[in-house]
Tab-separated table of C-alpha atoms in Angstrom:
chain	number	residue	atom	x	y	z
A	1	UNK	CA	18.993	-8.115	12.783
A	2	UNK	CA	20.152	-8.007	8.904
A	3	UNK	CA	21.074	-4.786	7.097
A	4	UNK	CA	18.203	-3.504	5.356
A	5	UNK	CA	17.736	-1.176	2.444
A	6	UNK	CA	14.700	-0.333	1.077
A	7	UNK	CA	14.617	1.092	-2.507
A	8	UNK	CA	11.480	2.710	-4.049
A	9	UNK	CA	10.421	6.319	-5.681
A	10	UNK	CA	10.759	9.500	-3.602
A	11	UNK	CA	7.736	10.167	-2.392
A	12	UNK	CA	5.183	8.876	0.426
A	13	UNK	CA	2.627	6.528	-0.939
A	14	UNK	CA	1.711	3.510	-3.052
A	15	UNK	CA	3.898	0.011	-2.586
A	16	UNK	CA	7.095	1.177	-0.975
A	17	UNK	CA	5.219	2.787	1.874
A	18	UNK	CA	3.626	0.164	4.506
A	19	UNK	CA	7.277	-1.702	4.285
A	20	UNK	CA	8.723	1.864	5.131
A	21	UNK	CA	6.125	2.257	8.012
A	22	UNK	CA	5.799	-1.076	9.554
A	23	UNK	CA	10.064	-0.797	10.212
A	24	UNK	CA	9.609	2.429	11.328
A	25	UNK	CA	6.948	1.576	13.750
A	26	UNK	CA	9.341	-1.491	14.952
A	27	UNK	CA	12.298	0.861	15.168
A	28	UNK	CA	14.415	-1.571	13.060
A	29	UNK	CA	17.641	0.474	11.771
A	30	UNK	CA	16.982	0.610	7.472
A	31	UNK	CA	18.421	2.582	4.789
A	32	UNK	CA	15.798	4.287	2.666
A	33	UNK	CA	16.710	4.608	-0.514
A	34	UNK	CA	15.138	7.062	-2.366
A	35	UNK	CA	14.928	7.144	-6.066
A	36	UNK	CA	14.046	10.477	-7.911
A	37	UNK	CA	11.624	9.687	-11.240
A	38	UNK	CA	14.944	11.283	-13.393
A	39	UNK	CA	17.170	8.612	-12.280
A	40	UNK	CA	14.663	5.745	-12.886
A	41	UNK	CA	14.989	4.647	-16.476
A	42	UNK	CA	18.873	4.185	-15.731
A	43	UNK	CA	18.245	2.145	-12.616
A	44	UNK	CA	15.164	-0.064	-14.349
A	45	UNK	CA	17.343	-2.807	-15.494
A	46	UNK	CA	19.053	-3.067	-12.222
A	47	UNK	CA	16.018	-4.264	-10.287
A	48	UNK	CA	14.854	-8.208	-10.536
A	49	UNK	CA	11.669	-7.390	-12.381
A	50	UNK	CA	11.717	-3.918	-13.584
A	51	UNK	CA	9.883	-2.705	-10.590
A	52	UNK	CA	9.889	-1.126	-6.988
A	53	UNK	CA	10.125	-1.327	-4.403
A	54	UNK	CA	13.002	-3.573	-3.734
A	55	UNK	CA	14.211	-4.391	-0.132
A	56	UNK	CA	17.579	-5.714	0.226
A	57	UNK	CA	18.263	-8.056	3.104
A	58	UNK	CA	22.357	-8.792	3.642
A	59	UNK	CA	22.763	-7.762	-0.042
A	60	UNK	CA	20.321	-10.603	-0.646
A	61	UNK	CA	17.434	-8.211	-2.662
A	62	UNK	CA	13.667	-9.083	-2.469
A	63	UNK	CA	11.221	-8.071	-4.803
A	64	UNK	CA	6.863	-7.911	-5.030
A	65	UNK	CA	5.507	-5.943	-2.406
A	66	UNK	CA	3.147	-8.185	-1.079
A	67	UNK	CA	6.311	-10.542	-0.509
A	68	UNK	CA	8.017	-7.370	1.262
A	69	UNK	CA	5.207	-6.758	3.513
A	70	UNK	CA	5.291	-10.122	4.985
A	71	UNK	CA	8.859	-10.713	4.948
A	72	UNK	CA	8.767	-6.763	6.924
A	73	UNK	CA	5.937	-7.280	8.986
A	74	UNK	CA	7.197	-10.654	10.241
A	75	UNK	CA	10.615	-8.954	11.501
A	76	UNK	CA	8.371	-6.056	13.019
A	77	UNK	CA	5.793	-8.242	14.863
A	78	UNK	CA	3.333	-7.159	12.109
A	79	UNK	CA	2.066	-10.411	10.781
A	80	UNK	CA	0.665	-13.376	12.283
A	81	UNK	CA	1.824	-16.501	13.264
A	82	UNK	CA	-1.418	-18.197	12.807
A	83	UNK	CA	-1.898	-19.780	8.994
A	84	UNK	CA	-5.698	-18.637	9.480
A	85	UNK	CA	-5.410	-15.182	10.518
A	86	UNK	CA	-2.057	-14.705	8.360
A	87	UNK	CA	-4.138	-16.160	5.423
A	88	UNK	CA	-6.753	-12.839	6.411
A	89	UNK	CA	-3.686	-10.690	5.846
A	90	UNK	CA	-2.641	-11.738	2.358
A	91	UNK	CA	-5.839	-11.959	0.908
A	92	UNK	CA	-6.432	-7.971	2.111
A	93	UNK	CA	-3.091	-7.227	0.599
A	94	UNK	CA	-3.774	-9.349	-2.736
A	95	UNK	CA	-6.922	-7.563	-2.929
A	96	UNK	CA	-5.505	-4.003	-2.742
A	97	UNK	CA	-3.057	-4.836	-5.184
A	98	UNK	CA	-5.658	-6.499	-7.330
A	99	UNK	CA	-7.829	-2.582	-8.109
A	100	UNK	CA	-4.467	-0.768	-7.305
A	101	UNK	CA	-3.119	-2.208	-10.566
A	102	UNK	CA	-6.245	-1.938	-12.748
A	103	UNK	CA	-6.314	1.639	-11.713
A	104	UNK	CA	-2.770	1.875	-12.575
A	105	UNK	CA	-2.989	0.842	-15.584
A	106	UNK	CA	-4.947	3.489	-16.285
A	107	UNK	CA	-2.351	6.147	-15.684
A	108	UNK	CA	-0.651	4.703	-19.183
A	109	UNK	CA	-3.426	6.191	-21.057
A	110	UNK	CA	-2.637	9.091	-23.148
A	111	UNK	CA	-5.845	10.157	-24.568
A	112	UNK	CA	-7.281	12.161	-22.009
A	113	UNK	CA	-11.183	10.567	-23.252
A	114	UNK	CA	-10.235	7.525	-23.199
A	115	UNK	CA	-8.149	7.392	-19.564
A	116	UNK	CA	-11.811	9.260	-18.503
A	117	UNK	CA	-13.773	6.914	-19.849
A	118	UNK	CA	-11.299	3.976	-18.710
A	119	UNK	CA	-11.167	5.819	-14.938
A	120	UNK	CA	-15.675	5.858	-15.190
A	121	UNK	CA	-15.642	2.045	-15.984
A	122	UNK	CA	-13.773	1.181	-12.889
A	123	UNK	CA	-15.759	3.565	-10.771
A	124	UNK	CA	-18.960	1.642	-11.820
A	125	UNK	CA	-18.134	-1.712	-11.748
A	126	UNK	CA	-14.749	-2.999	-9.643
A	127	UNK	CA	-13.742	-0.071	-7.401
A	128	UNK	CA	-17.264	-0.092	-5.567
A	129	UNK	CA	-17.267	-4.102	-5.330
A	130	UNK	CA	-13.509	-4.117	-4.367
A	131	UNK	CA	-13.990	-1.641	-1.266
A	132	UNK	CA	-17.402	-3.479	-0.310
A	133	UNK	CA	-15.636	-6.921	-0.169
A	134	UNK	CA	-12.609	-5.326	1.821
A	135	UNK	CA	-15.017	-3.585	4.192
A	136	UNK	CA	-16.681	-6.667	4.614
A	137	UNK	CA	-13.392	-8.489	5.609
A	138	UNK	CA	-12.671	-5.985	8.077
A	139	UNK	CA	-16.150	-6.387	9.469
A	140	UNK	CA	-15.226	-10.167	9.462
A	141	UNK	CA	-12.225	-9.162	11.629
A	142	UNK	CA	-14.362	-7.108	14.122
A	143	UNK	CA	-14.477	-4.164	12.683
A	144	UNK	CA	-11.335	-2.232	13.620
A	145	UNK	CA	-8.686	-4.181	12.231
A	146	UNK	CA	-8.123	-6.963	9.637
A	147	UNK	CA	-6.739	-9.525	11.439
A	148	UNK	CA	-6.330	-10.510	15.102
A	149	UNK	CA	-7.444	-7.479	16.617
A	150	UNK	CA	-4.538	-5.539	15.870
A	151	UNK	CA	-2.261	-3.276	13.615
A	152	UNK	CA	-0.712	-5.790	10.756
A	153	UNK	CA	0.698	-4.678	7.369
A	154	UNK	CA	-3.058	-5.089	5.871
A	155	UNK	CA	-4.603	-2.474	7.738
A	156	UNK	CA	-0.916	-0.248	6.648
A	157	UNK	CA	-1.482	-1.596	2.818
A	158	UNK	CA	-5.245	-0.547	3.048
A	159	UNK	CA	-4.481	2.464	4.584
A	160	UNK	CA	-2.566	4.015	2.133
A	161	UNK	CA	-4.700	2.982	-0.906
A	162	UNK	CA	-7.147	4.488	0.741
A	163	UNK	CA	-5.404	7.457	1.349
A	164	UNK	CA	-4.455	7.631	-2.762
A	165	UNK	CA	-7.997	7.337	-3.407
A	166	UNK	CA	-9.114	10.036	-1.069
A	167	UNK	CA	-6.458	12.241	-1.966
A	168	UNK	CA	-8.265	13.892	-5.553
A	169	UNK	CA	-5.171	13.090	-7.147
A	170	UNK	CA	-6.775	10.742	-9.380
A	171	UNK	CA	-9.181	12.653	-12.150
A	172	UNK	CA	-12.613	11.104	-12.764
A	173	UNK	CA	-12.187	8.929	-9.219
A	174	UNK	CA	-14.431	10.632	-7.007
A	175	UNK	CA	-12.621	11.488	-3.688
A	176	UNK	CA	-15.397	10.563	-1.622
A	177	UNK	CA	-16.116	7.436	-2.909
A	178	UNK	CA	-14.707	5.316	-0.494
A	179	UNK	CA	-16.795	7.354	1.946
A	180	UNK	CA	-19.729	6.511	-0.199
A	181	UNK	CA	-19.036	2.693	-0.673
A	182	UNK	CA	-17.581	1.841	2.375
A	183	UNK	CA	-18.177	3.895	5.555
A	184	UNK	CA	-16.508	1.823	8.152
A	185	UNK	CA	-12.666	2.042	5.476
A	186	UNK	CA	-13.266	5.370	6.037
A	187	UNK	CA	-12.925	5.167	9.746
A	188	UNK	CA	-10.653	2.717	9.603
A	189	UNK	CA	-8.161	4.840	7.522
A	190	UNK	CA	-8.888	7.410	9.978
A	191	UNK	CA	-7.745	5.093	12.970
A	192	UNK	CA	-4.727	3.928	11.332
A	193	UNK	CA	-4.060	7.496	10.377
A	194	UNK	CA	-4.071	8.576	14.537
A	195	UNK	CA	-1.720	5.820	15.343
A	196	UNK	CA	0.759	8.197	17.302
A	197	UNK	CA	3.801	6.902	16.117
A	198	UNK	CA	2.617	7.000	12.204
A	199	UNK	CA	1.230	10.266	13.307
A	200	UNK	CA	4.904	11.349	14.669
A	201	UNK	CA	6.181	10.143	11.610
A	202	UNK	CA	4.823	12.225	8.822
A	203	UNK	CA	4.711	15.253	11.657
A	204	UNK	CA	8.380	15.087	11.484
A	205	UNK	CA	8.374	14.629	7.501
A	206	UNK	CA	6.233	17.390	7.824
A	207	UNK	CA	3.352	15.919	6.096
């Protein structure tokens, strides 16, 4: 097994977290690397693009998160073999990252009217289209997970933007929204959620 060491911010969430879970729920031996938001402009230049998370593999370092989550959830039996259902994976993933950046972006706003304004845009037009056509991909997969009947690192990706949006951290995005637009994300992020192990997890983070 290589050395590992995954670098990203110091909290639980966003990118760096379904490469954090999916080797935790393989048990593969990792250094997590936590950076504090203080020591980040210092450490910016360091990374390949300017950007976490950052995975190191023998030294070797891997950047884009969608590129860590496969590279992780092939070593942790998280990904599939088959180009068809692997192909079910990515385009989850993709999509996640797709609204996860244009709400993002959003955070750059200064102007308190216009980030509300900017935030009320994407909760009438992309956000409800965006969990509808992930919902319906998870329907497509039979309704419990995305891809092969199983766990894979685009039920953990969906999970945890999920989780962001229902957390009422982010002003002028309702928190029930994805219970709104898409019922069965909202049980699935429930089911991931009861997974014992990711359960045992944040119990022992106590989160």
């Amino acid at each position: 097994m290589p050395k590992l060491v995954l670098t990203y911010f110091d909290f639980d969430g966003r990118r760096g977290e379904t490469p954090r879970i999916a080797i935790n729920l393989a048990g593969i031996p990792f250094e997590d690397r936590r950076i504090a938001q203080k020591d980040w402009p210092a450490l910016r230049d360091q990374m390949p693009f300017q950007q976490l998370p950052v995975l190191e593999v023998d030294g070797t370092p891997i950047a884009q998160s969608n590129t860590i989550n496969r590279y992780v959830g092939r070593l942790a039996g998280l990904y599939p073999q088959d180009a068809l259902q692997a192909a079910r994976v990515d385009e989850v993933m993709d999509a996640v990252e797709d609204i996860s950046t244009k709400i993002g972006l959003t955070m750059r706003i200064e102007d308190a009217a216009a980030k509300k304004a900017a935030r009320e845009a994407i909760v009438a037009g992309p956000l409800p289209r965006y969990l509808q056509q992930i919902e319906a991909r998870l329907k497509a997969g039979g309704g419990e997970w995305f891809a092969e009947s199983r766990l894979t690192v685009a039920d953990l990706k969906c999970y945890y933007w999920v989780r962001w949006l229902k957390s009422g951290a982010l002003d002028h995005i309702p928190a029930d929204i994805v219970d709104r637009h898409a019922p069965l994300l909202a049980k699935h992020f429930e089911r991931v959620k009861a997974q014992p192990k990711i359960a045992a997890y944040y119990a022992a983070r106590g989160k």
